[in-house]
Amino acid sequence: MNTEFRKNRFEIFSAFMIAVVTILSALTAWRANVADGIAGNADFEGVTSSILSQEARIVNGIHAYEHYRAYTSYYRYNELGNIMYNEGDNALLQDQSGLWGVALGLQYSFFPPRYVNRDGSYDVQRELDELWADQAQQTDLNPTPHFQRADGYRDKSIAITAVLIVFATAFFLFTAGQAIRNRLKYLFALGGILVTLAGAAIVILIEFAFL
Amino acid sequence: MSTKPLSREIRFEKLVSVLIALTTIFAATAALLERVASNEAEKANRLAEELSISATTERVSGNVIFSYDWQGAFQTWRELDLLITNAETFGDTAAAERYRALRDRVTGLSPLLQSPYFDNSVNFPDDTRYEADLYYVEAIRLTEQFKYQAALGNSWEETASQFVLQLTFYAVALSLFGLSTTIHTFIRWLFVGLASLIVLFNIAWSAVLFFVPFPELPPAAITAYSQGVGLAYQGRYHEAIELYNRALSAQPAYAEALDERGSAYFAIGNYAHAAADYEAALAAGKYDTHVLWNLGWTYYLLGRYDDAIRINQQALALDPTLIGVRSNQAIALLAQGRTTNAIAEYDLALAEAVRQVAEARARGEEPPASLWYYLDAAAVDLYSLLDELHGTQKYWTQAPPANTIGGDPGQLESTALGQIKRLKEYTVSLEFNGAAPADTRNPTAGAFSFVQEILDANGNFVEYQESTVNAYGINQIGILFDYTGFPVGAQEVWKVYTNGYEDPALRVVGNWALEESGSGIKFITYAFSSVFVFASGEYTVDLYIDSHLVQSGTFYVEYP
């Protein structure tokens, strides 16, 4: 009777532990899925940011080179006016002032004169850099942090999923303990308890690491 | 008596419990591997998306910059250069010097106008080299990386889905183990055996998945390939082949590199190597109409007509709307001496052209510009075949060796000329009327006489002088001809082909304004400008009345 009772007590304990391991496994799977979901969202944010940054590059380039094209027309008229002026021929005065007039008109309406350097050249790169800096203040143009976050959560998801093997091992140890009649069953049960605790500790550590 | 069976029962249940627990470990391992594979797939796909966007940006941004360099900076330079020529023609040295000074200052606006891109000996920039350096090579490199990452992502997804399938099998095994405990006959061992087999099968399957190769494309192969494409873009085919060799030594099954090396070999006239590379590209997985089209044409040029016809059929099976391949098929049949089949194939090509134009116009759209090119090219290919047959090859002639051309030469020639006329008339009619040429009364014209005007000292006309072969420097030529049956108001189209291909700048379209019959003269001229003359080469002039090719003639401008 005493032996029977002890046997039943061991089986009840093992069944209880198997239930605990099952619940822990379910919780672990849930945490892995949550991490995976966060990684997916971070990926989406990163790709959105990447698209926005590339769009900014294209649109800024179009604007800057439109301005540079207008500057080229300006340069042509302005420099031809300069050449005529340097010739000092009064007969060319009307043509020369007309050329300068056209150049001035182009400068007023078709490109920002701010980017004309002191030597008369046009600083396209400065215009591109300023446009980029403006947009970076208003829009998220940097995908890297999002992708790093996504990769981190993916690693977390994999690590947590790996713990499922640990819990499955604990499940095996408890089940095997139930199947054995000699004292070895206590060793299996102890192993099951230790493995379960180790699995739970790993999950908690991973969770804390990502807080 | 009663305890023994019960004990066996309990032993069985405990055994099954242990098997279930073991299976759970394997299932958990499969779940982990599925997660790893899924994550790798997501990473590769994300990288592929990024690379695809970056490649597009590189291409678009590069085109924006090049558009400025070409049509902003170089166009300005060119305009000033032409103004210098004009000023010099009229002896205005002051204006010429002014423009020259300005033109030289403009060179500072773009690297395209500077060394190493600008060739001062011909006053023209090496635009393809500039484009290659500016964006082209990098865009190709990013595109190749994107394609590789997309393929890698697909492979990981495939692996992940196999692990998902394994998990399903594990679920089935667990159910079978569970069900076995509800049965008390020997059949329960069948359930246990089947479930165990499933588990063992899954374990073996997982082991096999570890050895399945993933697509491999080393960065060195991609870099060499993209540089090779950049060199081929500049027409530097021998150097490009060297780089493709380098890419292929890093990855021998690199289909894109095999295809591009084939095209480079084709460009330098090494058709045998080109065909071998195109075949290798197909075998490496690049089975598309582009490769098949090129391979079919290469086989035709090698005189391997059976192979050409077989490959063209494969291309047409993938896309039956390819007019270029259809006309390639027709000319291969013609060169083989199968005249009737060739005509039938040209019928199909023209019917397809009519269909494409009608469909586009019905939608209020235009057909692709390439349609006109392929119809023109089909006629040029027939001319080339005849030139090869007659031994009068030009430098642009692409035709199979004369000794491989089969059938009756007379019949081949009459068929080729008939199809050239049809192709040309369909091209004009479809382009200007949107339909096949109408079967109207045929207008006729006598042979063209190419003439120069002879003027006296006061610039008054004296006479026309026959001038089929002209010294370099002419800026005008007259075409004298007799004609009958040209309805007043009929559509009149003049096309001029320079060295085989039409120069649309010299095209004249109008309505016939002279009498129905008589003699006429048409001038093709640059005389309205003081800058241009005819470049050296062969000029073929076609006259179409209501889309009927009524006459064609050729004049030449000698090299300086």
Coordinates of N, CA and C in Angstrom, one line a residue, chain A residues 7 11 29 32-33 36 39-40 43 47 50-51 54-55 57-58 61-63 65 68-73 75-77 79-80 82-84 86-87 89 92 143 146-148 150-151 153-155 157-159 161-162 164-165 168-169 171-173 175-176 178-181, chain B residues 7 10-11 14-22 24-26 28-33 35-36 38-40 42-43 46 49-50 53-54 56-58 60-61 64-69 71-73 75-76 79-80 83 94 97-99 101-103 105-110:
Chain A
K7 N 4.3 5.2 -5.4 CA 4.4 5.2 -6.9 C 3.4 6.2 -7.5
E11 N 4.0 9.4 -10.0 CA 3.3 9.6 -11.3 C 2.5 10.9 -11.3
A29 N 6.8 29.5 -27.1 CA 6.4 29.6 -28.5 C 5.7 31.0 -28.8
A32 N 8.4 33.6 -28.9 CA 9.1 33.6 -30.1 C 8.3 34.2 -31.3
N33 N 7.0 34.0 -31.2 CA 6.2 34.6 -32.3 C 6.1 36.1 -32.1
D36 N 9.2 37.5 -33.5 CA 9.2 37.4 -34.9 C 8.3 38.5 -35.5
A39 N 10.1 41.8 -35.4 CA 11.1 41.8 -36.4 C 10.5 42.1 -37.8
G40 N 9.4 41.6 -38.1 CA 8.7 41.8 -39.3 C 8.3 43.3 -39.5
D43 N 11.3 45.4 -40.0 CA 11.7 45.2 -41.5 C 10.9 46.1 -42.4
V47 N 12.3 49.1 -44.7 CA 12.1 49.1 -46.2 C 11.4 50.4 -46.6
S50 N 14.0 53.0 -46.5 CA 14.9 52.8 -47.6 C 14.2 53.4 -48.9
I51 N 12.9 53.1 -49.1 CA 12.3 53.7 -50.3 C 12.2 55.2 -50.2
Q54 N 15.7 56.6 -51.0 CA 16.0 56.5 -52.5 C 15.2 57.5 -53.3
E55 N 13.9 57.7 -52.9 CA 13.0 58.6 -53.6 C 13.6 60.0 -53.4
R57 N 16.7 60.8 -53.0 CA 17.9 60.9 -53.8 C 17.5 61.2 -55.2
I58 N 16.5 60.5 -55.7 CA 16.1 60.7 -57.2 C 15.6 62.1 -57.4
G61 N 18.0 64.9 -57.0 CA 18.9 64.9 -58.2 C 18.2 65.6 -59.4
I62 N 17.0 65.2 -59.6 CA 16.2 65.9 -60.7 C 16.2 67.4 -60.5
H63 N 15.8 67.8 -59.3 CA 15.7 69.3 -59.0 C 17.1 70.0 -59.2
Y65 N 19.7 69.0 -60.9 CA 20.3 69.1 -62.3 C 19.4 69.9 -63.2
Y68 N 20.9 73.1 -62.6 CA 22.3 73.2 -63.2 C 22.1 73.4 -64.7
R69 N 21.1 72.8 -65.3 CA 20.8 73.0 -66.7 C 20.5 74.5 -67.0
A70 N 19.6 75.1 -66.1 CA 19.3 76.5 -66.2 C 20.5 77.4 -66.1
Y71 N 21.4 76.9 -65.1 CA 22.6 77.7 -64.9 C 23.5 77.6 -66.1
T72 N 23.5 76.5 -66.8 CA 24.3 76.3 -68.0 C 23.9 77.4 -69.1
S73 N 22.5 77.5 -69.2 CA 22.1 78.6 -70.2 C 22.5 80.0 -69.7
Y75 N 25.1 80.6 -67.9 CA 26.5 80.7 -68.1 C 26.9 81.1 -69.5
R76 N 26.1 80.5 -70.4 CA 26.4 80.7 -71.8 C 26.2 82.2 -72.2
Y77 N 25.0 82.7 -71.8 CA 24.7 84.1 -72.1 C 25.6 85.1 -71.3
E79 N 28.7 84.5 -70.1 CA 30.0 84.5 -70.5 C 30.2 85.1 -71.9
L80 N 29.2 84.9 -72.7 CA 29.3 85.6 -74.1 C 29.3 87.1 -73.9
N82 N 30.3 88.6 -71.3 CA 31.6 89.0 -70.7 C 32.7 89.1 -71.8
I83 N 32.7 88.1 -72.7 CA 33.7 88.2 -73.8 C 33.5 89.4 -74.7
M84 N 32.2 89.7 -75.0 CA 32.0 90.9 -75.8 C 32.4 92.2 -75.1
N86 N 34.7 92.5 -72.9 CA 36.2 92.6 -72.8 C 36.7 93.0 -74.2
E87 N 36.0 92.8 -75.2 CA 36.5 93.2 -76.5 C 36.4 94.7 -76.6
D89 N 34.3 96.7 -77.8 CA 33.7 97.3 -79.1 C 32.3 97.9 -78.8
L92 N 29.1 96.4 -80.2 CA 28.6 95.2 -79.7 C 27.8 95.4 -78.4
P143 N 17.4 53.6 -42.9 CA 16.8 52.3 -42.7 C 17.7 51.4 -41.7
H146 N 16.5 50.4 -38.2 CA 15.3 49.5 -38.3 C 15.7 48.0 -38.6
F147 N 16.7 47.9 -39.6 CA 17.1 46.6 -40.0 C 17.9 45.9 -38.8
Q148 N 18.7 46.8 -38.1 CA 19.4 46.2 -37.0 C 18.5 45.7 -35.9
A150 N 15.4 44.7 -36.4 CA 14.8 43.5 -37.0 C 15.7 42.2 -36.8
D151 N 16.9 42.4 -37.1 CA 17.9 41.3 -37.0 C 18.0 40.8 -35.5
Y153 N 15.7 41.1 -33.2 CA 14.5 40.3 -32.8 C 14.4 38.9 -33.5
R154 N 15.0 38.9 -34.6 CA 15.0 37.6 -35.3 C 15.9 36.6 -34.5
D155 N 17.1 37.1 -34.1 CA 18.0 36.3 -33.3 C 17.3 35.8 -32.0
S157 N 14.1 35.5 -31.6 CA 13.1 34.5 -31.9 C 13.7 33.1 -32.1
I158 N 14.9 33.1 -32.8 CA 15.5 31.8 -33.0 C 16.0 31.2 -31.6
A159 N 16.6 32.1 -30.8 CA 17.1 31.6 -29.5 C 15.9 31.0 -28.7
T161 N 13.1 29.9 -29.7 CA 12.6 28.6 -30.4 C 13.5 27.4 -30.0
A162 N 14.8 27.7 -29.9 CA 15.8 26.7 -29.5 C 15.5 26.1 -28.1
L164 N 12.7 25.5 -27.0 CA 11.6 24.5 -27.1 C 12.2 23.1 -27.1
I165 N 13.4 23.0 -27.6 CA 14.1 21.7 -27.6 C 14.5 21.3 -26.2
A168 N 11.3 20.2 -24.6 CA 11.0 18.8 -25.2 C 11.8 17.8 -24.5
T169 N 13.1 18.1 -24.2 CA 14.0 17.2 -23.5 C 13.5 16.9 -22.1
F171 N 10.4 17.2 -21.1 CA 9.2 16.3 -21.3 C 9.6 14.9 -21.5
F172 N 10.6 14.6 -22.3 CA 11.1 13.3 -22.5 C 11.6 12.6 -21.2
L173 N 12.3 13.4 -20.4 CA 12.9 12.9 -19.1 C 11.8 12.5 -18.2
T175 N 8.7 11.8 -18.9 CA 8.0 10.6 -19.5 C 8.8 9.3 -19.3
A176 N 10.1 9.4 -19.5 CA 10.9 8.2 -19.4 C 10.9 7.8 -17.9
Q178 N 8.6 8.2 -15.8 CA 7.3 7.5 -15.5 C 7.4 6.0 -15.9
A179 N 8.1 5.8 -17.1 CA 8.2 4.5 -17.6 C 9.1 3.5 -16.9
I180 N 10.0 4.1 -16.1 CA 11.0 3.2 -15.4 C 10.5 2.9 -14.0
R181 N 10.8 1.6 -13.6 CA 10.3 1.1 -12.3 C 11.3 1.3 -11.2
Chain B
S7 N -0.2 -5.6 -17.2 CA 1.2 -5.2 -17.1 C 1.7 -4.9 -18.6
I10 N 0.3 -1.8 -19.8 CA 0.9 -0.6 -19.2 C 2.3 -0.4 -19.8
R11 N 3.0 -1.5 -20.0 CA 4.4 -1.4 -20.7 C 4.2 -0.8 -22.1
K14 N 3.6 2.9 -21.7 CA 4.8 3.7 -21.3 C 5.8 3.8 -22.5
L15 N 5.9 2.7 -23.3 CA 6.8 2.7 -24.4 C 6.3 3.8 -25.4
V16 N 5.0 3.9 -25.6 CA 4.4 4.9 -26.6 C 4.7 6.3 -26.0
S17 N 4.5 6.4 -24.7 CA 4.8 7.7 -24.1 C 6.2 8.2 -24.3
V18 N 7.1 7.3 -24.2 CA 8.5 7.6 -24.4 C 8.7 8.0 -25.9
L19 N 8.1 7.2 -26.8 CA 8.2 7.5 -28.2 C 7.7 8.9 -28.5
I20 N 6.5 9.2 -27.9 CA 5.9 10.5 -28.1 C 6.8 11.6 -27.6
A21 N 7.4 11.4 -26.5 CA 8.4 12.4 -25.9 C 9.6 12.6 -26.9
L22 N 10.1 11.5 -27.4 CA 11.2 11.6 -28.3 C 10.8 12.3 -29.6
T24 N 8.6 14.5 -29.9 CA 8.5 15.9 -29.5 C 9.8 16.7 -29.6
I25 N 10.9 16.0 -29.2 CA 12.2 16.6 -29.3 C 12.5 16.8 -30.8
F26 N 12.3 15.8 -31.6 CA 12.6 16.0 -33.1 C 11.7 17.1 -33.7
A28 N 10.5 19.7 -32.1 CA 11.0 21.0 -31.7 C 12.3 21.4 -32.5
T29 N 13.1 20.4 -32.8 CA 14.3 20.7 -33.6 C 13.9 21.1 -35.0
A30 N 12.9 20.4 -35.6 CA 12.4 20.8 -36.9 C 11.8 22.3 -36.9
A31 N 11.1 22.6 -35.7 CA 10.6 23.9 -35.6 C 11.7 25.0 -35.6
L32 N 12.8 24.6 -34.8 CA 13.9 25.6 -34.8 C 14.5 25.8 -36.2
L33 N 14.7 24.6 -36.9 CA 15.4 24.7 -38.2 C 14.4 25.5 -39.2
R35 N 12.4 27.9 -38.3 CA 12.6 29.3 -37.9 C 13.9 29.9 -38.5
V36 N 15.0 29.1 -38.4 CA 16.2 29.6 -38.9 C 16.1 29.8 -40.4
S38 N 13.4 30.3 -42.2 CA 12.5 31.4 -42.5 C 13.2 32.8 -42.3
N39 N 14.0 32.9 -41.2 CA 14.7 34.1 -40.9 C 15.7 34.4 -42.0
E40 N 16.4 33.4 -42.4 CA 17.4 33.6 -43.5 C 16.7 34.1 -44.8
E42 N 13.9 35.7 -44.9 CA 13.4 37.1 -44.8 C 14.6 38.0 -44.9
K43 N 15.7 37.7 -44.4 CA 16.9 38.6 -44.5 C 17.3 38.7 -45.9
R46 N 14.8 40.8 -47.8 CA 14.9 42.2 -47.5 C 16.1 42.8 -48.2
E49 N 15.2 43.3 -51.7 CA 14.4 44.5 -51.9 C 15.2 45.8 -51.9
E50 N 16.1 45.9 -50.9 CA 17.0 47.0 -50.8 C 17.9 47.2 -52.0
I53 N 15.9 48.4 -55.0 CA 15.6 49.9 -55.0 C 16.8 50.7 -55.3
S54 N 18.0 50.2 -54.7 CA 19.2 50.9 -54.9 C 19.6 50.9 -56.4
T56 N 17.7 50.7 -59.0 CA 16.8 51.6 -59.7 C 17.2 53.0 -59.5
T57 N 17.5 53.3 -58.2 CA 17.9 54.7 -57.9 C 19.2 55.0 -58.7
E58 N 20.2 54.1 -58.7 CA 21.4 54.3 -59.4 C 21.2 54.6 -60.8
V60 N 18.3 55.6 -62.3 CA 17.6 56.8 -62.6 C 18.4 58.0 -62.3
S61 N 19.1 58.0 -61.2 CA 20.0 59.2 -60.8 C 21.1 59.4 -61.9
V64 N 19.6 60.9 -64.9 CA 19.4 62.4 -64.7 C 20.7 63.1 -64.9
I65 N 21.7 62.7 -64.3 CA 23.0 63.4 -64.4 C 23.5 63.3 -65.8
F66 N 23.4 62.2 -66.4 CA 23.9 62.0 -67.8 C 23.1 62.9 -68.7
S67 N 21.8 63.0 -68.5 CA 20.9 63.8 -69.3 C 21.4 65.3 -69.3
Y68 N 21.8 65.7 -68.1 CA 22.4 67.1 -68.0 C 23.7 67.1 -68.8
D69 N 24.5 66.2 -68.6 CA 25.9 66.2 -69.2 C 25.7 66.2 -70.7
Q71 N 22.6 66.7 -72.7 CA 21.7 67.6 -73.3 C 21.8 69.0 -72.7
G72 N 22.5 69.1 -71.6 CA 22.8 70.4 -71.0 C 24.2 70.9 -71.5
A73 N 25.2 70.2 -71.0 CA 26.5 70.7 -71.3 C 27.0 70.4 -72.7
Q75 N 25.3 69.6 -75.4 CA 24.5 70.2 -76.4 C 24.9 71.7 -76.6
T76 N 25.2 72.4 -75.4 CA 25.6 73.8 -75.5 C 27.0 73.8 -76.2
E79 N 26.3 73.3 -79.9 CA 25.7 74.4 -80.6 C 26.8 75.5 -80.8
L80 N 27.6 75.7 -79.9 CA 28.7 76.7 -80.1 C 29.7 76.3 -81.1
L83 N 28.1 77.0 -84.4 CA 28.1 78.5 -84.6 C 29.5 78.9 -85.1
A94 N 35.9 87.2 -86.1 CA 35.7 87.8 -84.7 C 34.6 87.0 -84.0
E97 N 35.9 83.5 -83.2 CA 36.8 83.5 -82.0 C 36.0 83.6 -80.7
R98 N 35.0 84.5 -80.7 CA 34.1 84.7 -79.6 C 33.5 83.3 -79.2
Y99 N 32.9 82.7 -80.1 CA 32.3 81.4 -79.9 C 33.3 80.4 -79.4
A101 N 36.0 80.9 -77.8 CA 36.4 81.2 -76.4 C 35.3 80.7 -75.4
L102 N 34.1 80.9 -75.8 CA 32.9 80.5 -74.9 C 32.8 79.0 -74.9
R103 N 33.0 78.4 -76.1 CA 32.9 76.9 -76.1 C 34.0 76.3 -75.2
R105 N 35.3 77.6 -72.5 CA 34.9 77.8 -71.1 C 33.8 76.8 -70.7
V106 N 32.9 76.4 -71.6 CA 31.8 75.5 -71.3 C 32.3 74.1 -70.9
T107 N 33.5 73.8 -71.4 CA 34.1 72.4 -71.1 C 34.2 72.2 -69.5
G108 N 34.3 73.3 -68.8 CA 34.4 73.2 -67.3 C 33.1 72.8 -66.7
L109 N 32.0 72.7 -67.4 CA 30.7 72.5 -66.8 C 30.4 71.0 -66.6
S110 N 31.1 70.1 -67.3 CA 30.9 68.7 -67.1 C 32.1 67.9 -67.4

